[in-house]
Coordinates of C-alpha atoms in Angstrom, one line a residue:
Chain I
X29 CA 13.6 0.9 -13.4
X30 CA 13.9 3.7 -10.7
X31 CA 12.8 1.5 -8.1
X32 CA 15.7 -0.9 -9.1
X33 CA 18.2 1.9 -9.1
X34 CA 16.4 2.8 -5.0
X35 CA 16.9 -0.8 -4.2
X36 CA 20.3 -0.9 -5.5
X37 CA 21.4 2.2 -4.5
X38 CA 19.9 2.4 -0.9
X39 CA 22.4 -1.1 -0.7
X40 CA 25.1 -1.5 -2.7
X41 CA 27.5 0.6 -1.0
X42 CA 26.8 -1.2 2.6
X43 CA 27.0 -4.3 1.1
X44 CA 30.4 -3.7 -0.3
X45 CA 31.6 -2.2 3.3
X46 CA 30.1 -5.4 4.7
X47 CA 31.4 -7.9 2.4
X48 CA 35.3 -5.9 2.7
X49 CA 35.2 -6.2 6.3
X50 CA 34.1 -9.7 6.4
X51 CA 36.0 -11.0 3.9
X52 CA 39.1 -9.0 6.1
X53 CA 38.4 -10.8 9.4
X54 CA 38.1 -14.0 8.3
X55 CA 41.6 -14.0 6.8
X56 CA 43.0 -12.1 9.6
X57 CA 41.3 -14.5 12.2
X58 CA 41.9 -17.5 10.2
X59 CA 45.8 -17.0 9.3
X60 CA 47.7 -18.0 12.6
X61 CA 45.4 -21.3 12.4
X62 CA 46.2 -22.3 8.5
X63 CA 49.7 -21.0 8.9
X64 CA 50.6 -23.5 11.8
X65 CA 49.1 -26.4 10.3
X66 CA 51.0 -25.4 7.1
X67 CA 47.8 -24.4 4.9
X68 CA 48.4 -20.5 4.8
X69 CA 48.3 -20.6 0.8
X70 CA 44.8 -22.1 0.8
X71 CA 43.2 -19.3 3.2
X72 CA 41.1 -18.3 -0.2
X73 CA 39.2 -21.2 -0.4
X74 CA 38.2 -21.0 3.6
X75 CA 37.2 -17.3 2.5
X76 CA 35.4 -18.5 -0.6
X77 CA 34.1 -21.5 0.5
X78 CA 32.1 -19.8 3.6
X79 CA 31.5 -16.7 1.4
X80 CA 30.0 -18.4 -1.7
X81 CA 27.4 -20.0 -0.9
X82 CA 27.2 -18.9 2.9
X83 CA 27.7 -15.8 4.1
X84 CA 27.4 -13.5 1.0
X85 CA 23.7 -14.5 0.3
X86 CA 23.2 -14.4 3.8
X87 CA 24.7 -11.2 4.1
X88 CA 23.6 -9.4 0.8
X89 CA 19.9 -10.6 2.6
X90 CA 20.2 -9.3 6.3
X91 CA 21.1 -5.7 4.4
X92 CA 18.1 -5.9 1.5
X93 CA 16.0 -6.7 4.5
X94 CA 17.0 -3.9 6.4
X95 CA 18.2 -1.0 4.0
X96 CA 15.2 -1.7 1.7
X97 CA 12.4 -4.3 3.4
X98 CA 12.0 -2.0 6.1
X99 CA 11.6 1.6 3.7
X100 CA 9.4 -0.7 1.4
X101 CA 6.9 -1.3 4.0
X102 CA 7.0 2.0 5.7
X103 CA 6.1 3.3 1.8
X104 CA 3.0 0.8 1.2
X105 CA 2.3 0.6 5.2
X106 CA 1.9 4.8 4.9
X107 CA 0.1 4.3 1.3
X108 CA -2.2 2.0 3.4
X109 CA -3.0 4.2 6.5
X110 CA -3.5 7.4 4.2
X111 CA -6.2 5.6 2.5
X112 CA -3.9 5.5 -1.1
X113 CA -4.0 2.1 -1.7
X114 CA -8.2 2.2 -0.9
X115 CA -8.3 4.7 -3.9
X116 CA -5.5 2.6 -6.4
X117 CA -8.3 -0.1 -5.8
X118 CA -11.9 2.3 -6.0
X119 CA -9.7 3.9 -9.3
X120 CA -9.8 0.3 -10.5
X121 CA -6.2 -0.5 -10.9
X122 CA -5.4 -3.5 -8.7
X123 CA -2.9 -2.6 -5.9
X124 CA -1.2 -5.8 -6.2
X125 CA 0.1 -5.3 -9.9
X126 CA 0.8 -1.7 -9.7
X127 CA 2.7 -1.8 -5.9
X128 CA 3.5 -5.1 -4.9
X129 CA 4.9 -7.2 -8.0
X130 CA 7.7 -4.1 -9.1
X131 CA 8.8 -4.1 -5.5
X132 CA 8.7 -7.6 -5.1
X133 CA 10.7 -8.3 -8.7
X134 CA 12.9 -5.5 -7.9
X135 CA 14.1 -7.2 -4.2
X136 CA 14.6 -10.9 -6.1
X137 CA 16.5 -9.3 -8.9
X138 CA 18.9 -7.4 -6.4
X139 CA 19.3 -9.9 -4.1
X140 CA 21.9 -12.1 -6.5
X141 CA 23.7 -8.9 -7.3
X142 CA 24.2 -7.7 -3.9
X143 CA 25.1 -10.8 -3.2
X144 CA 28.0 -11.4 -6.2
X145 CA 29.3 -7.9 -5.1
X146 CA 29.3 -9.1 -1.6
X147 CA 31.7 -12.1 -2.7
X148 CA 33.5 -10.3 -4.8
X149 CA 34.7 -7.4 -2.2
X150 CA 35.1 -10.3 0.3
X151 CA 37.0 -12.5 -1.6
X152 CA 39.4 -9.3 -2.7
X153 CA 40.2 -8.4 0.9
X154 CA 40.6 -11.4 1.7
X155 CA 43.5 -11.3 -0.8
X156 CA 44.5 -8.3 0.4
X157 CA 45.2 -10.1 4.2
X158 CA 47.0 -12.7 2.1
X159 CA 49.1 -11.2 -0.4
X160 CA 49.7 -7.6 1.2
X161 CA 49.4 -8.1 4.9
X162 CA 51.1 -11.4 5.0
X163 CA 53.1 -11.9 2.0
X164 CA 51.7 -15.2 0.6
X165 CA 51.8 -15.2 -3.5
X166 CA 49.4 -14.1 -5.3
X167 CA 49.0 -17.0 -7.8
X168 CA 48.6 -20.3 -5.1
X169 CA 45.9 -17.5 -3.2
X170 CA 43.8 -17.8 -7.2
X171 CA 44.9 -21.2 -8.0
X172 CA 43.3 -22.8 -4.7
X173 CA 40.4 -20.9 -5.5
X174 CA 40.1 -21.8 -8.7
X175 CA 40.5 -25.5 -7.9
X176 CA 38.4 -25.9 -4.9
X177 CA 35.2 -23.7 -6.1
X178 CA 32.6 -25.4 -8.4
X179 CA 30.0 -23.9 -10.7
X180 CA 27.4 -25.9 -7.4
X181 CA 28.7 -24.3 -4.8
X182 CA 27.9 -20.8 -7.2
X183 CA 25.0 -22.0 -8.1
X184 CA 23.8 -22.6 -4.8
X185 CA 24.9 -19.2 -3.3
X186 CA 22.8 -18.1 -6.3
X187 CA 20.1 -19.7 -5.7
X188 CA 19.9 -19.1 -2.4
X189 CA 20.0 -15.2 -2.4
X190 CA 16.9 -15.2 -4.8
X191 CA 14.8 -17.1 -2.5
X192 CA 16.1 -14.8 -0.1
X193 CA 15.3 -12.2 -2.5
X194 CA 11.8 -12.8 -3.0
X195 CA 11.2 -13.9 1.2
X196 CA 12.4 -10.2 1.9
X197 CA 10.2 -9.0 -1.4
X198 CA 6.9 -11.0 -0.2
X199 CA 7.2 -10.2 3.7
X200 CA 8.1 -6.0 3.3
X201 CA 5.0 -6.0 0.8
X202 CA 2.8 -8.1 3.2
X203 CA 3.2 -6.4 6.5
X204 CA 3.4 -2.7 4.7
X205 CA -0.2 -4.1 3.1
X206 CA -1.8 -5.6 6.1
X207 CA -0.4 -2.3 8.4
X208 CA -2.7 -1.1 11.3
X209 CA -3.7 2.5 11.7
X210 CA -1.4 5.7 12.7
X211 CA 2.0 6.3 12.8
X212 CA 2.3 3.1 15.1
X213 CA 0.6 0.6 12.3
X214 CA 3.6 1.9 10.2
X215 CA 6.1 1.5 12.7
X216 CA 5.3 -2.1 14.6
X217 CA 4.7 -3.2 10.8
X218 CA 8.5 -2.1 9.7
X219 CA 10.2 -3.6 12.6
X220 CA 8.1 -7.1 12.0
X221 CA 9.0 -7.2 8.5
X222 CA 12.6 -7.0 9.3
X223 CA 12.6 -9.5 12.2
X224 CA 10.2 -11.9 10.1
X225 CA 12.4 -11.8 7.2
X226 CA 15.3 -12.2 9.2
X227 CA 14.6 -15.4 10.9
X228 CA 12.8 -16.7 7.5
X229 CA 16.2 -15.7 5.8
X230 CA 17.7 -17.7 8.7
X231 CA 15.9 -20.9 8.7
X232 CA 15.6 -21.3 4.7
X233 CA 19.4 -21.0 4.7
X234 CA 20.0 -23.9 7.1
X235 CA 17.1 -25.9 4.9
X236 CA 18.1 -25.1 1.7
X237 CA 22.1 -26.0 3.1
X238 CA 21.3 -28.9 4.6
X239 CA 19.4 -29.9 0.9
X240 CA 21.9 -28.6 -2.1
X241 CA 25.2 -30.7 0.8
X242 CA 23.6 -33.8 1.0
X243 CA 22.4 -33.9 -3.2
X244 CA 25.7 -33.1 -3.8
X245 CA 27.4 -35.8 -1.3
X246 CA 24.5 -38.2 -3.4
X247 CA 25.5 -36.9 -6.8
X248 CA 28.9 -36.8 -6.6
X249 CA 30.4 -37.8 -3.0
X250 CA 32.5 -35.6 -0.5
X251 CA 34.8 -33.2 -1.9
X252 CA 37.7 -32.6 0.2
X253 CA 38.7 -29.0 0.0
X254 CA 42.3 -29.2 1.8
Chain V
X16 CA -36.3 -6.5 -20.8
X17 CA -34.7 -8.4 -18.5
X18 CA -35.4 -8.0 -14.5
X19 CA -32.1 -6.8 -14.2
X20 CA -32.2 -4.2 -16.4
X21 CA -32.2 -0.5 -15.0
X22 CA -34.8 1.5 -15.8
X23 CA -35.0 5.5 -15.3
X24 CA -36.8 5.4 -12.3
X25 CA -34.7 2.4 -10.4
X26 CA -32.6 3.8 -7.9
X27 CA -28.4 3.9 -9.2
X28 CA -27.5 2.9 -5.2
X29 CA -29.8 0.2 -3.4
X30 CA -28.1 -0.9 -0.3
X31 CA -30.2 -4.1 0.7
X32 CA -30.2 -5.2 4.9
X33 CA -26.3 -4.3 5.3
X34 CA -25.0 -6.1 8.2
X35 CA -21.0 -5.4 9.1
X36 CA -19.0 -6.2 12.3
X37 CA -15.1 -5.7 13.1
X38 CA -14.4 -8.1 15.0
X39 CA -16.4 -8.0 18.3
X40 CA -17.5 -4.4 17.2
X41 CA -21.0 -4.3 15.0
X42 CA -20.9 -1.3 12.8
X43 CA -24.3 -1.9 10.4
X44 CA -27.3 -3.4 11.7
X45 CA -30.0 -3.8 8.8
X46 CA -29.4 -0.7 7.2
X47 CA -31.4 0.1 4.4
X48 CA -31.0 2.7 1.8
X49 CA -31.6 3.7 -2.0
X50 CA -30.5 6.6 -3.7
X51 CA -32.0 8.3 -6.5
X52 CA -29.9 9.4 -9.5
X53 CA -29.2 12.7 -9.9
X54 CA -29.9 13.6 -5.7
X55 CA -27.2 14.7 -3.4
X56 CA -27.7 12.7 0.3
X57 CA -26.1 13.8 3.0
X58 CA -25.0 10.7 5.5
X59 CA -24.8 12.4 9.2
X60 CA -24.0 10.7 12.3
X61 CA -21.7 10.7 15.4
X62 CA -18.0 10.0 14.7
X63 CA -17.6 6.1 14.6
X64 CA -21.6 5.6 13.7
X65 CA -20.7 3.8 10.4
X66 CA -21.5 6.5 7.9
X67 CA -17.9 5.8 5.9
X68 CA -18.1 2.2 6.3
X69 CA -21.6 3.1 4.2
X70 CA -19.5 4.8 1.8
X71 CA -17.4 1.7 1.5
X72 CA -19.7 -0.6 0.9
X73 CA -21.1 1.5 -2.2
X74 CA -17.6 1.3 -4.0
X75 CA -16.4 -2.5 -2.0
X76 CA -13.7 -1.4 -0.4
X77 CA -15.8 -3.4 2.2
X78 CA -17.8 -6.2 1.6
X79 CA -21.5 -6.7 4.1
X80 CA -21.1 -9.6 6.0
X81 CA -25.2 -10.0 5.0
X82 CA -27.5 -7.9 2.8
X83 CA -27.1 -6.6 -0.9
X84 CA -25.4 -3.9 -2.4
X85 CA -26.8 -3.2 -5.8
X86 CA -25.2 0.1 -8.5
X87 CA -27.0 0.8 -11.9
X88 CA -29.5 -2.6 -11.4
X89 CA -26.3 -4.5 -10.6
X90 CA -25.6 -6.5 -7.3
X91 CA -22.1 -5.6 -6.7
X92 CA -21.4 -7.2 -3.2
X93 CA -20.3 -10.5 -4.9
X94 CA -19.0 -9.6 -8.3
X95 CA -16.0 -10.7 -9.5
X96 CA -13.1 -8.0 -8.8
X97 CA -12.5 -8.5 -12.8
X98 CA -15.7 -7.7 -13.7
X99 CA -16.3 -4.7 -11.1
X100 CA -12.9 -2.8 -12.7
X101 CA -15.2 -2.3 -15.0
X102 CA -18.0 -0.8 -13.1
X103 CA -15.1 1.6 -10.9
X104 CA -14.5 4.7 -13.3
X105 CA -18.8 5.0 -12.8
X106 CA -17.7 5.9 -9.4
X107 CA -15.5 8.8 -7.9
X108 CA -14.7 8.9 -4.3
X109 CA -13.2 11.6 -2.4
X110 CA -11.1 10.0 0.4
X111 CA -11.3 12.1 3.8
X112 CA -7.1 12.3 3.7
X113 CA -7.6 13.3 0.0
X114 CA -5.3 10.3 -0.7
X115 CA -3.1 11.7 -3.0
X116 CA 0.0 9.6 -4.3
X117 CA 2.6 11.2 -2.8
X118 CA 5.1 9.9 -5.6
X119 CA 3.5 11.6 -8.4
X120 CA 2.6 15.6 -8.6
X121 CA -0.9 17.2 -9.0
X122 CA -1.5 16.2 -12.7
X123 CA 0.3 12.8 -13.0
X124 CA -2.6 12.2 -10.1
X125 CA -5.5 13.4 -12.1
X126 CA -3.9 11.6 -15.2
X127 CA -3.8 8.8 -13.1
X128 CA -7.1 7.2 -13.9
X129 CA -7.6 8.4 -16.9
X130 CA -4.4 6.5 -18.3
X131 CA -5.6 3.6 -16.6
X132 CA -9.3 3.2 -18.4
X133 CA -8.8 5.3 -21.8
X134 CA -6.7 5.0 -24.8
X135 CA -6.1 8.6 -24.8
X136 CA -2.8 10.3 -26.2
X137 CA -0.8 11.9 -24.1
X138 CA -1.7 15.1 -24.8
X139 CA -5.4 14.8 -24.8
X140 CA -5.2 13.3 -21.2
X141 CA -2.9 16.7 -20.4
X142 CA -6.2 18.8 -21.6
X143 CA -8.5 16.5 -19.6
X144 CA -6.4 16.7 -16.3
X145 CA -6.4 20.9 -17.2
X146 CA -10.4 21.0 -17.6
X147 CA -10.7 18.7 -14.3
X148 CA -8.2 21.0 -12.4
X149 CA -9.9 24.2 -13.8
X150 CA -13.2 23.1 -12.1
X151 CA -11.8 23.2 -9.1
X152 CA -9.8 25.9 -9.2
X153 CA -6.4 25.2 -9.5
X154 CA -5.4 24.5 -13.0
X155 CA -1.6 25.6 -13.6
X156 CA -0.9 23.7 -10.1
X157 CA -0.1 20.1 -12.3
X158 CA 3.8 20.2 -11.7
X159 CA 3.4 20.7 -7.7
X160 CA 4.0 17.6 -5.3
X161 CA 1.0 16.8 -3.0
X162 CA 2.9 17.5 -0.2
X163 CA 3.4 21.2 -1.3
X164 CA -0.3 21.5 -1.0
X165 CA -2.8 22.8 1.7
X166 CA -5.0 20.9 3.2
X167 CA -8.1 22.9 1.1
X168 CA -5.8 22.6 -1.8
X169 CA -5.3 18.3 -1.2
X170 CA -9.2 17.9 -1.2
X171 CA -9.6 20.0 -4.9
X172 CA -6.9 18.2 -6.1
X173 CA -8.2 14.4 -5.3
X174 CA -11.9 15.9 -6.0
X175 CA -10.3 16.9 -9.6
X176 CA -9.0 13.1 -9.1
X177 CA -12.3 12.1 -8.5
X178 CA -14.2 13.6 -11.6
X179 CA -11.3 12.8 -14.3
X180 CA -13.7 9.7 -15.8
X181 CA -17.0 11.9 -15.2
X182 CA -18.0 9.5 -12.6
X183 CA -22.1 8.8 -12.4
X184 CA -21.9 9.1 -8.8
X185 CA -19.6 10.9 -6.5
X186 CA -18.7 10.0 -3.0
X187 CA -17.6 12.4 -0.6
X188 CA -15.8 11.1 2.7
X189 CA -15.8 13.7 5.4
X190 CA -14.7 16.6 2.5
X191 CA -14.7 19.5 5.1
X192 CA -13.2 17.8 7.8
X193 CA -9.7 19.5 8.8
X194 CA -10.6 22.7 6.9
X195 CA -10.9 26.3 8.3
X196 CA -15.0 27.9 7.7
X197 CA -14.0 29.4 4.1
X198 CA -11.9 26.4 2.9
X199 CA -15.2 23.9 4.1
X200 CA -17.3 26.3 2.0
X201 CA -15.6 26.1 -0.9
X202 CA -15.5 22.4 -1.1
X203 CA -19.7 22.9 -0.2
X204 CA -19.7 25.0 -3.0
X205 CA -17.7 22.6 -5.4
X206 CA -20.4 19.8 -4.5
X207 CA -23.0 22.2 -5.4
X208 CA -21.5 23.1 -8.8
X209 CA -20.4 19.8 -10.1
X210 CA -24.2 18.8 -8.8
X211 CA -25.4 21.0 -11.7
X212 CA -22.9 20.9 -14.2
X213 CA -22.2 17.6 -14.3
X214 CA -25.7 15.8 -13.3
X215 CA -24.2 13.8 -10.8
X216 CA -25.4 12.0 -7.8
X217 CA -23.6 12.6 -4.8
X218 CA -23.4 11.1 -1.0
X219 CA -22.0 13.0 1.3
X220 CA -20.7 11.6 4.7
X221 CA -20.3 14.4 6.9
X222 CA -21.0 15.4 10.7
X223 CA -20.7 19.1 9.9
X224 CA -24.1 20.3 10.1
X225 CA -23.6 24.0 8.2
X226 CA -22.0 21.8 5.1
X227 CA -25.1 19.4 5.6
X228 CA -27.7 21.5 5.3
X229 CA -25.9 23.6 2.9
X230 CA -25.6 20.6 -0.2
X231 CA -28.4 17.7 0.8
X232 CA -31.2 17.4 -1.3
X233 CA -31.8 14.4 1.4
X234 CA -30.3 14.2 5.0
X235 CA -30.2 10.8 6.7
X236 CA -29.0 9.8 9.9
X237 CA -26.7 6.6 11.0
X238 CA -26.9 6.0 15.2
X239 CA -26.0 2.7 16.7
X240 CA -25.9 1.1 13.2
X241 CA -29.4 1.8 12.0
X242 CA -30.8 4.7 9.9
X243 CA -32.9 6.9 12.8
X244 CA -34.0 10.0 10.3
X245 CA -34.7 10.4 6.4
X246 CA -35.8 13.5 5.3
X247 CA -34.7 16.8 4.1
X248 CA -32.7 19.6 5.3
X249 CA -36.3 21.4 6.2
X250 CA -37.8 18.0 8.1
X251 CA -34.9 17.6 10.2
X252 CA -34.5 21.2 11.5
X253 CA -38.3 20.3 12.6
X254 CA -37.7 16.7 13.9
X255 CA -39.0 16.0 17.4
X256 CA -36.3 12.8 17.7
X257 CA -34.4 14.5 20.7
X258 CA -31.3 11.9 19.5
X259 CA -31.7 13.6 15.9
X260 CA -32.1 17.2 17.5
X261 CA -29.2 16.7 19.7
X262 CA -27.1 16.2 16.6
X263 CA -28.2 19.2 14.2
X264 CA -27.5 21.7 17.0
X265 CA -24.7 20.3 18.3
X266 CA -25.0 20.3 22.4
X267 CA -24.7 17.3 24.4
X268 CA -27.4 14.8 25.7
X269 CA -29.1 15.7 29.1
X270 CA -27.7 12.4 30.4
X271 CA -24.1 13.3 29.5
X272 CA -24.6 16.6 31.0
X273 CA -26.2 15.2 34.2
X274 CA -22.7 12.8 34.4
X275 CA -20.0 15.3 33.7
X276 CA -21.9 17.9 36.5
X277 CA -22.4 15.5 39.1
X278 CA -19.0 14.3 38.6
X279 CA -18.0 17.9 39.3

């Protein structure tokens, strides 16, 4: 439990600043566009529909990966060169269960949760570009929403950010396991488990995309969102 | 009785023709070496000779790449990790950075193993991790953080560590290294005492000659990856190897010499 609470409170709040901010920009940069071509009302589900299943897991992943895959390898990386982890295994308690699989679970656990608060925020400034900034109602911003999101696209946002999850999980805990000697070890070994997991996070995205769009074209053909 | 089986007078630690290389580096060449139960050996050497990758064969934290490793009558080099958690609490091991864990204080530390192997109630492992911490010294010190310690301090601490299962054999990594002249010779002392008090057997890994001499009921001597001495602390103050010699009075070879004055 207190290494959830680390993990959740080492991100949360840059994941709501991130989410806000993003979910502000899009709307601003994305009004003149829709309101030319007529469409200013549905700006929501341009917002939701890259957030969803897009840019929030993607998001809530670059900041675990950084706010807590980097301090979770510097931990077991120092454990490692100071010899702690030799005497967890000479005490007779395998490293593995008592470091690795908390940290691990704690980082796939957190990852959907950072990830929901990242839509949320988004989605709500968003809203706040639309209804307060440029004075579209409130109700066709929700109803569009409402009708263009599906429990999938959800699902898949979901889905993704626990993979994510447990990428960022399995390569902090690696590379702080495997670190070399000195302060060096610890440091080379933080700054490849964030580039690592950031390009994993990368490339599983596009796969697991380019997967969960074409079963759903299969399943159920293309849904046009305008 | 099986061939297995120890008997009184079978060595507890047989290390069998250890062979290890890193990489392109070879660390152990052959290296042979029993030790008796109840005897305190001293491993000496030059820094990088191999003596704590001896150490770390005895527990496997490193595994030979050839040759035997046998505790209590048991080969150990290829056991099961399963079955070898249950051989670990016969074995204490002082780490040379005392290897605290710096997210727990003093007596959550010494608890440490002894919540992990017993069944214990909480308050009879609190009395053990006091009577651990008392022979060493420092009992009352259980709610400080490691990192509030000296460096004298650290090295009690993990030896109280060390002895909270009453280990059959205690290994001691470099214990005076990093301490001033009085802090070394308390730790000496502390190997003395729990020698006695608790019957153990102890190997020492050490290139401090005064702590050497000081605890060894047997001195041996790692150079190049092979054992070059075996004796006691008398023998080797009388040894005529000039390698050996070199070593227990601390100067530099003649060749070295000969180099650094020529290069003026």
């Amino acid at each position: 439990m207190p290494l959830l609470y680390e993990v959740g409170n080492r991100t949360l709040p840059v994941i709501i600043i991130t989410g806000t901010f993003v979910g502000l920009v899009l709307a601003v940069q994305s009004y003149d566009q829709l309101h030319a071509a007529g469409f200013e009302q549905r700006m929501g589900v341009l917002l939701t529909a890259t957030l969803i299943p897009e840019l929030g897991p993607v998001l809530a992943g670059v900041m675990l990966a950084g706010r807590v895959g980097g301090a979770l390898t510097a931990e077991l990386g120092t454990m490692r060169v100071t010899e702690q982890i030799s005497a967890l295994t000479v005490m007779g308690t395998d490293p593995i269960r008592q470091l690795v699989v908390p940290r691990f679970l704690a980082c796939m656990l957190f990852a959907p949760l950072l990830t929901f608060s990242c839509d949320i925020f988004g989605s709500l400034a968003g809203w706040f570009v639309a209804v307060v900034m440029k004075d579209i109602p409130s109700s066709p911003y929700w109803y569009y929403i409402a009708y263009s999101m599906e429990t999938w696209d959800i699902m898949v946002g979901f889905l993704k950010s626990v993979v994510f999850g447990a990428a960022i999980g399995f390569i902090a805990c690696y590379k702080g396991f495997h670190c070399r000697n000195g302060a060096e070890g610890v440091g080379r070994a933080c700054t490849e488990s964030f580039v690592i997991s950031f390009i994993v996070l990368l490339v599983t995205d596009f796969f697991i995309g380019t997967f969960f769009s074409g079963l759903y074209r299969a399943l159920y053909g293309l849904k046009s969102l305008v | 009785m099986t061939l297995n089986t120890p008997t009184q007078h079978d060595p507890l630690v047989r290390l069998v023709d250890i062979h290890k290389r890193f990489g392109p580096l070879v660390v152990l060449e052959g290296v042979n070496l029993s030790l008796k139960a109840g005897e305190t050996t001293v491993i000496i050497g030059e820094s990088g000779a191999g003596k704590s990758v001896i150490l770390k064969h005895i527990v496997r934290l490193i595994k030979p790449d050839r040759g035997e490793v046998h505790f209590g009558g048991q080969r150990i080099d290829n056991m099961a990790e399963r079955e070898l958690a249950i051989l670990r609490p016969r074995f204490g091991f002082l780490f040379q950075l005392s290897a605290l864990f710096d997210s727990m204080t003093v007596g959550e530390n010494v608890a440490f193993p002894i919540a992990e192997h017993t069944r214990r109630k909480q308050s009879e492992i609190e009395d053990s991790v006091s009577e651990k911490l008392a022979m060493v010294g420092l009992d009352g010190l259980q709610p400080k953080w490691p990192s509030e310690l000296s460096g004298g301090q650290k090295k009690r601490v993990a030896l109280a560590r060390a002895i909270a299962l009453d280990p059959e054999l205690i290994l001691y990594d470099e214990p005076t290294t990093g301490l001033d002249p009085p802090r070394a010779d308390e730790i000496n002392e502390l190997i003395l005492k729990l020698k006695t008090e608790l019957a153990v057997t102890s190997v020492v890994v050490t290139h401090d000659m005064a702590s050497a001499l000081k605890v060894a009921d047997r001195i041996v001597m790692l150079r190049k990856g092979k054992l070059v001495f075996d004796g006691t602390p008398k023998t080797i103050m009388k040894t005529d190897n000039p390698r050996v010699l070199e070593f227990v009075e601390g100067r530099c070879s003649d060749e070295v010499l000969d180099s650094l004055r020529s290069k003026g």
